[in-house]
């Protein structure tokens, strides 16, 4: 999916400036392509700002990061890019700081966890554009048949999984630690155990005591007791787990809003609750975000900033979020959505956003660390594995990558 949306103004007009945005496509067909969303945004902006033209190129998620990388490499950086990661460009001093671009009101409106995740050395370069959190999904029919209630703690989750296994459920709890999205499942469990990827000052803390205890519990109390299905978690990918849940073969798993549509389409009834923690609801769930950034190369700071203030208006953020069933990144739009959709299924994800924790995406080392987690984390729950040792190996690689920045 690639297409250019040219602004309405005449490019040769005196004093006109053209800014270029490369954006990702959130649609799954031509009918709901992001091209339509951006066309409306550009139309409204240019009406208010006739001296600024905006050209938007939309690419699929498979291509957009690579396209921007190639443009930057050729010395043809776009003015704005809405893609998956910003830290490498910030480290190369190619990006404007957010406060050089946005009005104070716009910058202050970002949800705090998302704004903080957009920082490198406490300076915000990445502006969150779309966000999501995770909840524990459970199959309501399987739970009803086994006379179960949704789990609120690890102990309750294990008890439910045992009951489901006794009734012949193929995968009582799906634990996808395969390479597709292992960092997500890993972080959700770390957070529910009181740990995380980093400590309070932002340094990698992958082999913390809390994290080691979490994976020892998974090894002994879920995987070791045969509660995660016949396939080793290290070989189970998220897409496979989601598909199995949508076939009614999974009792419980961690999921994001996309799974709601997948399950509903297949007629699977489900419920969603916050992630269980050691002794009750986890203190935080995992959040994710996609990013907007502004490149310095063309010198269009003022024009890009004016466009971004318009993009992040409550109206536009709400329209985008409602169109694609994702969470708003601003407080004003979140509050408006909560009033309108607070009691809907999406509203449950929205409630978890203010306390969510994201990947340490502000670190340029994160890509290497993430790859190491994908390769190795599944081994922590193998029979006779030593989670502390494996987490220590990942930590050592993370420290080396961090020190090399």
Coordinates of C-alpha atoms in Angstrom, one line a residue, residues 31 42 66 83-84 87-89 121 125 131 150 237 250 267 317 351:
X31 CA -12.0 0.9 2.2
X42 CA -4.8 17.7 5.1
X66 CA 12.4 0.6 5.7
X83 CA 6.5 4.9 12.0
X84 CA 7.6 2.3 14.6
X87 CA 15.5 6.5 18.9
X88 CA 18.1 5.8 16.2
X89 CA 17.3 9.1 14.4
X121 CA 18.0 11.6 28.0
X125 CA 11.8 13.5 20.3
X131 CA -1.3 3.3 21.5
X150 CA -11.7 -14.6 36.1
X237 CA 4.2 -17.4 18.5
X250 CA -7.4 -21.6 24.6
X267 CA -18.0 -16.6 17.2
X317 CA -7.0 12.1 17.6
X351 CA -8.5 2.3 31.8

